[in-house]
Coordinates of C-alpha atoms in Angstrom, one line a residue:
Chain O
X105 CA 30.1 22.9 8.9
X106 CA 31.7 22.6 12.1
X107 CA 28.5 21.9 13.6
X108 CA 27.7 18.6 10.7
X109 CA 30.5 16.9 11.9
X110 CA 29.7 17.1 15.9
X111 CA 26.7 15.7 14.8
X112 CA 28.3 13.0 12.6
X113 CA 30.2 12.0 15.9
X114 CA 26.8 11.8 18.0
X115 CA 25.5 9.9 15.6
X116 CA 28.2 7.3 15.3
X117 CA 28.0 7.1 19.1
X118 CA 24.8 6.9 20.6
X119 CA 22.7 5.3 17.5
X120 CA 21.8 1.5 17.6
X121 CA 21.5 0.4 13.9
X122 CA 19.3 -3.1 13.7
X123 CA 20.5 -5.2 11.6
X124 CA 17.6 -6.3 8.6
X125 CA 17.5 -9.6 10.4
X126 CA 15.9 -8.3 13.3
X127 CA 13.7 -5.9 11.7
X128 CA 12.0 -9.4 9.2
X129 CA 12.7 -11.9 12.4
X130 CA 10.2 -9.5 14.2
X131 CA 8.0 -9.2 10.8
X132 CA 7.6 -13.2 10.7
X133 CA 6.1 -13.4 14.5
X134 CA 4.2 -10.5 14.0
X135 CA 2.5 -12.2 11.2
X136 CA 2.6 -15.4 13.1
X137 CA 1.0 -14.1 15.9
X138 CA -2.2 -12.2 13.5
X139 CA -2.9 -15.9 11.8
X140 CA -3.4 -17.3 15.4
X141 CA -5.6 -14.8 16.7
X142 CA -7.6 -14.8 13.6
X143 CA -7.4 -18.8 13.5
X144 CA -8.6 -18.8 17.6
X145 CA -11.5 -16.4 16.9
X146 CA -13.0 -18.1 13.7
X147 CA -12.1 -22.0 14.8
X148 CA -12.0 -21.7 18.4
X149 CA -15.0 -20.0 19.3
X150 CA -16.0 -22.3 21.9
X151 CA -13.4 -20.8 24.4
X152 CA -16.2 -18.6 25.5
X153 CA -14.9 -15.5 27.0
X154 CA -11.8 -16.4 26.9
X155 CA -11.3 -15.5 23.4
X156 CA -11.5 -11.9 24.1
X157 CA -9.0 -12.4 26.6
X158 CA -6.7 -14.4 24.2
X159 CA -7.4 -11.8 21.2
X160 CA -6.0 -9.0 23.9
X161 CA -3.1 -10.4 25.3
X162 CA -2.3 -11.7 21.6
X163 CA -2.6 -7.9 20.1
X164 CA -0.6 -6.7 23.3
X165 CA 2.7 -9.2 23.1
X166 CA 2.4 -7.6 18.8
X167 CA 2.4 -4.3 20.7
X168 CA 4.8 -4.8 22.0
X169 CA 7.0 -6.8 19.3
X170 CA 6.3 -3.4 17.4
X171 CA 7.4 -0.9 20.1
X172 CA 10.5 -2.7 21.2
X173 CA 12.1 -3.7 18.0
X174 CA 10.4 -1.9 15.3
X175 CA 10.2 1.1 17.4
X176 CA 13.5 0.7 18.8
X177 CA 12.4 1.1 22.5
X178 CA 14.7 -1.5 23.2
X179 CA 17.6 0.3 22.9
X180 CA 16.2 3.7 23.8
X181 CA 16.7 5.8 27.0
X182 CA 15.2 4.1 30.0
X183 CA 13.1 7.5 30.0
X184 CA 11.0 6.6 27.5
X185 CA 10.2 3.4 28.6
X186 CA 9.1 4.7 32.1
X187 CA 6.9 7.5 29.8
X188 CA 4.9 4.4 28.5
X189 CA 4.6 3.4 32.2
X190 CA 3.2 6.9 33.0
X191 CA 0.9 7.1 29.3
X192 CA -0.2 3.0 30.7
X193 CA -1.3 4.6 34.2
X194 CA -3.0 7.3 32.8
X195 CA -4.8 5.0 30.8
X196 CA -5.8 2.7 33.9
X197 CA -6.9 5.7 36.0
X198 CA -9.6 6.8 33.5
X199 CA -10.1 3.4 32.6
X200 CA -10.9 3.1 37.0
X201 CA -12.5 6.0 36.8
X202 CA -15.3 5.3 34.0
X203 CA -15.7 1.6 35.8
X204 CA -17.1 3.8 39.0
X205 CA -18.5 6.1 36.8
X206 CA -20.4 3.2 35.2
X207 CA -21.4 1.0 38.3
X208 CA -22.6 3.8 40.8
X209 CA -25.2 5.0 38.5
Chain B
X125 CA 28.0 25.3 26.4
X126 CA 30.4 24.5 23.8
X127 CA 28.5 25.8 21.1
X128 CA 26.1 28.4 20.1
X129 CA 23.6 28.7 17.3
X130 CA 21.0 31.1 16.4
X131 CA 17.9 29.8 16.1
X132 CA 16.3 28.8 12.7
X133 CA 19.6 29.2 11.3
X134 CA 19.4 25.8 9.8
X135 CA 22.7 24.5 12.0
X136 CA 20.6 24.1 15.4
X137 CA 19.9 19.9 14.3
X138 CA 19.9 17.5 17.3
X139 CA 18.3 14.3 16.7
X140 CA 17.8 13.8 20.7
X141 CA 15.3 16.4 20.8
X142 CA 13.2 15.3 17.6
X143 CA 13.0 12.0 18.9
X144 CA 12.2 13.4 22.1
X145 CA 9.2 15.6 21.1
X146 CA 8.4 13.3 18.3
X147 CA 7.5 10.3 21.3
X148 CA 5.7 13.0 23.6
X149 CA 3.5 13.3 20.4
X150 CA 2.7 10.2 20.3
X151 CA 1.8 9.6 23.7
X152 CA -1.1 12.0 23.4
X153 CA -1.9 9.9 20.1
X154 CA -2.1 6.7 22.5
X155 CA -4.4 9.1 24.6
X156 CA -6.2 10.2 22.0
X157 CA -7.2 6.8 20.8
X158 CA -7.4 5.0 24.3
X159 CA -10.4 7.6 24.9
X160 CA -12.3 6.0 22.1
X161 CA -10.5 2.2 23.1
X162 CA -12.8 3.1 26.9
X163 CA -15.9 4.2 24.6
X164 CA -15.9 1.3 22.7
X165 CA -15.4 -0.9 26.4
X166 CA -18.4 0.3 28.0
X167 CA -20.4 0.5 25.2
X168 CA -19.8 -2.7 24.2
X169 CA -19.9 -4.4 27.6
X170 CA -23.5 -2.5 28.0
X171 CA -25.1 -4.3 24.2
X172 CA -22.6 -7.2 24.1
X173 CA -25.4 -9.0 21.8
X174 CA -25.3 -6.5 19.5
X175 CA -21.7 -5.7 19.5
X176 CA -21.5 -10.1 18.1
X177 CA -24.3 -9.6 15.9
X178 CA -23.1 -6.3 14.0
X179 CA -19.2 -7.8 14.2
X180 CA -20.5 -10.7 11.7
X181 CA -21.0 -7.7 8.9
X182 CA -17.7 -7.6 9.0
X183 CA -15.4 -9.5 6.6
X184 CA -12.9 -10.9 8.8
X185 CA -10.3 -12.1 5.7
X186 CA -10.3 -8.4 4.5
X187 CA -9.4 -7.0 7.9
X188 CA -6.6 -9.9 8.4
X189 CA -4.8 -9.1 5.0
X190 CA -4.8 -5.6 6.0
X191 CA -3.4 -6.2 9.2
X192 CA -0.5 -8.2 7.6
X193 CA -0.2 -5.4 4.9
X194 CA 0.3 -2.6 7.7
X195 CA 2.6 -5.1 9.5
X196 CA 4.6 -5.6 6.3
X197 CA 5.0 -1.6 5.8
X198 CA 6.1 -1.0 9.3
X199 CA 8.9 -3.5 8.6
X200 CA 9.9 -1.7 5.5
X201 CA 10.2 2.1 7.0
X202 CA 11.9 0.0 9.8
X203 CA 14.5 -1.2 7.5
X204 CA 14.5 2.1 5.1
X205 CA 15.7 3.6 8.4
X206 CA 18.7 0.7 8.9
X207 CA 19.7 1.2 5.3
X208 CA 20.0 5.2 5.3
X209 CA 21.8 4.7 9.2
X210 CA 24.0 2.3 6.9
X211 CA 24.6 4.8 3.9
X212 CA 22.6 3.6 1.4
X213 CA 19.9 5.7 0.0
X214 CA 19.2 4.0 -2.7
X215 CA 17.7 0.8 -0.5
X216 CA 16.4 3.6 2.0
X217 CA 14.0 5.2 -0.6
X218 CA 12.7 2.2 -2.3
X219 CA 11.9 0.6 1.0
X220 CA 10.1 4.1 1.7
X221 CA 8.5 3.4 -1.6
X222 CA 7.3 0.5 -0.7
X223 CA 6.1 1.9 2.8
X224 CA 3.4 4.1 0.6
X225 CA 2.9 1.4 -1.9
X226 CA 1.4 -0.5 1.5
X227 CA -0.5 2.6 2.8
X228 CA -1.9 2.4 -0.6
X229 CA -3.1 -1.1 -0.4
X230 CA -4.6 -0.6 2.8
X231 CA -6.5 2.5 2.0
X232 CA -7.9 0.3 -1.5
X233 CA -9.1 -3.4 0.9
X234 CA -10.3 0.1 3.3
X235 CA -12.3 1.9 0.4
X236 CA -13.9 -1.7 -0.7
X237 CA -14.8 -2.6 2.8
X238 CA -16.1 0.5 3.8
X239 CA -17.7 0.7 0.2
X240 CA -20.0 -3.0 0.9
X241 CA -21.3 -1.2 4.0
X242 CA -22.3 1.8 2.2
X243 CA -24.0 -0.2 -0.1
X244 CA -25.7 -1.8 2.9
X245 CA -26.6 1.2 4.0
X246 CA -25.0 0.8 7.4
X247 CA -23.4 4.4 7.6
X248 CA -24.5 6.4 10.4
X249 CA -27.9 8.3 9.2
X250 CA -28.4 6.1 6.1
X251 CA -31.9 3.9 6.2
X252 CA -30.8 0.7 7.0
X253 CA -28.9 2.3 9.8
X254 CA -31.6 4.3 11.5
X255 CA -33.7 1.1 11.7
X256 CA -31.1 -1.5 13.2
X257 CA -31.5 -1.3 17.3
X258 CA -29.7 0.9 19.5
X259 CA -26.5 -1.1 20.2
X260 CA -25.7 -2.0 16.3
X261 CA -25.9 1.3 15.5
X262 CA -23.4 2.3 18.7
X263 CA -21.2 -0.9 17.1
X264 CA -21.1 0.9 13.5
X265 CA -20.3 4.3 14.8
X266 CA -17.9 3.7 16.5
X267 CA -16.3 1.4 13.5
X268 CA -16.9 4.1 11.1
X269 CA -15.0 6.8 13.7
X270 CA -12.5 4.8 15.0
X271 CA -11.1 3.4 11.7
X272 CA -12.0 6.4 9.8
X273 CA -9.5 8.4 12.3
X274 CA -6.9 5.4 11.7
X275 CA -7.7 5.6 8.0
X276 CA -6.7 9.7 8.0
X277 CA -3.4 8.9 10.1
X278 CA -2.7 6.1 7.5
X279 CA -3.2 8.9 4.5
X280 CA -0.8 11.6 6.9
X281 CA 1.7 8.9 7.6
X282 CA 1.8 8.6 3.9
X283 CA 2.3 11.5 3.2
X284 CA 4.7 12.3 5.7
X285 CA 7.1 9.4 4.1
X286 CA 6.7 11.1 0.9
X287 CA 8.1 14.7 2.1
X288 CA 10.7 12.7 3.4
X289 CA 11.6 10.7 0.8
X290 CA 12.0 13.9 -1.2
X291 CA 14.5 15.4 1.7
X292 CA 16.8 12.2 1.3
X293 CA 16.7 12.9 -2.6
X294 CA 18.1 16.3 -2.0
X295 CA 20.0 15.7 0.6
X296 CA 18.7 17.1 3.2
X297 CA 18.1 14.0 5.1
X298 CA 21.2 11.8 5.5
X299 CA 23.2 9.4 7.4
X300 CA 24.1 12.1 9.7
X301 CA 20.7 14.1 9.7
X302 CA 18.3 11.0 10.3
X303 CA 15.7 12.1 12.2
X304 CA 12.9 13.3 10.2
X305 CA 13.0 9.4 9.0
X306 CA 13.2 8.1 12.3
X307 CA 10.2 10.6 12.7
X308 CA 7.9 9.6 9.7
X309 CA 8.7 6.0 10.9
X310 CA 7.9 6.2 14.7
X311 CA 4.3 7.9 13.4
X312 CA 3.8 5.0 11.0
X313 CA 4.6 2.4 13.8
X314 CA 1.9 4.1 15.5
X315 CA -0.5 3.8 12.6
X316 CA 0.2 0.2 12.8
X317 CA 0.3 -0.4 16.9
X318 CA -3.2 1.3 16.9
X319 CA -4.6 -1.2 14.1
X320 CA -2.8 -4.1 16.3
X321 CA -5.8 -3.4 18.8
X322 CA -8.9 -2.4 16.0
X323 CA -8.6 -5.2 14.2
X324 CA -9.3 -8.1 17.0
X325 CA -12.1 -5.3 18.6
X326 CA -13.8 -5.0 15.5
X327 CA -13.3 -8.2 13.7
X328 CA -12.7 -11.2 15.5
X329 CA -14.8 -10.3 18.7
X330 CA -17.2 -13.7 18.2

């Protein structure tokens, strides 16, 4: 028992507790945000290749809407934010890595 | 060391850790799915004419309600996990509830969707497949794979809010003993950052 309350204490202490404001103010841009990349793809086609572009950088600022507030990254460790860093590099390296992969055949 | 406890004794809970191991998981998920994300690159930047020409099968209203139906569930476990933080199980559950009444959804606009193109005969090895040209046929495997994967870790993520939902009924998940929610939560967040980059790939790539 002696244990439960320790816990109760580390609880108290290090957990940030969003408020349900946050949580449906991040809910309303998120939805935002999916209405305009649907709108720029099906009305705006004429951007060219920039509409892939947009439709990326779009589904990456929900990405991150959804890690940082949904997720609570935010108000995480600063470890795990450097882990995405290291996940994002990994990514990049094989992404590099198929690129060459791809061109010098 | 100001404590000891034997292990699997039951009194060895520390939320640091679970959320710890619970992130490293899903960073091999990220992995896991950024694999298939470079697949789907190449492949479509080698046929990008048949990439556009197979995307218009798609139905681009389906895929945008189920994005905002995954959205809405990811705010709801979001809040379930603010409302047990606060005490109140009650709210907690039912927004739980709602969580799987979402997955639900998705999985129905999923089954109808998937159901047309069956129909269609656009499954990989049916006839109308084996006759469209090389880089439609890449285009539909890869839909089929990479939202069929999603589509299981939308059916675990259910379940996994349903297990939990039980523990907070008995007790065994509280205020002070959050994690497995935070847990169940962080994997359906994943469910829903992962759709964040299907659905433009797939749907809207005109």
């Amino acid at each position: 028992m002696d244990n439960k309350e320790k816990n109760a204490g580390q609880t108290a202490e290090h957990e940030h507790i969003s408020s349900y404001a946050e949580h449906f103010g991040t809910w309303i841009a998120l939805c935002v945000l999916t209405l305009m990349t649907v709108f720029i793809s099906v009305f705006g086609a004429d951007l060219g290749s920039l509409t892939v572009a947009t439709a990326m950088l779009i589904a990456t600022v929900k990405a991150l809407a959804v890690a940082l507030y949904f997720m609570h990254l935010k108000y995480e460790p600063k470890i795990y934010r450097a882990w995405i860093i290291v996940v994002m590099a990994l990514f990049v390296f094989f992404l590099t890595m198929v690129i060459i992969d791809y061109i010098t055949r | 060391m100001d404590h000891f406890v034997l292990p699997n004794s039951g009194h060895n809970f520390d939320a640091k850790s679970s959320k710890m191991g619970m992130w490293l998981f899903l960073y091999t998920e990220l992995l896991l799915f950024g694999g298939l994300f470079l697949v789907y690159m190449l492949y479509r930047y080698a046929n990008q004419d048949a990439f556009l020409l197979a995307s218009f099968e798609l139905n681009v209203w389906m895929g945008t309600i189920n994005t905002l139906v995954l959205l809405t569930s990811s705010m709801t476990i979001a809040m379930s996990i603010t409302a047990l933080q606060k005490g109140n199980n009650k709210l907690a559950i039912n927004l739980a509830w709602a969580t799987i009444f979402a997955a639900l959804v998705f999985l129905v606009i999923k089954y109808f969707e998937w159901g047309a193109k069956f129909d269609h005969g656009y499954f990989p090895g049916m006839d109308h497949y084996n006759e469209l040209p090389h880089g439609e046929r890449l285009y539909f495997y890869l839909y089929f794979f990479m939202t069929g994967l999603h589509g299981l870790h939308v059916i675990v993520g259910g379940i996994f809010i349903a297990v939990v939902i039980k523990r907070i009924k008995s007790g065994r998940v509280n205020k002070n003993r959050i994690s497995l929610l935070e847990n169940s939560g962080l994997y359906w967040h994943l469910v829903d950052l992962i759709w964040i980059y299907l659905f433009p790939l797939f749907y809207l790539i005109h």
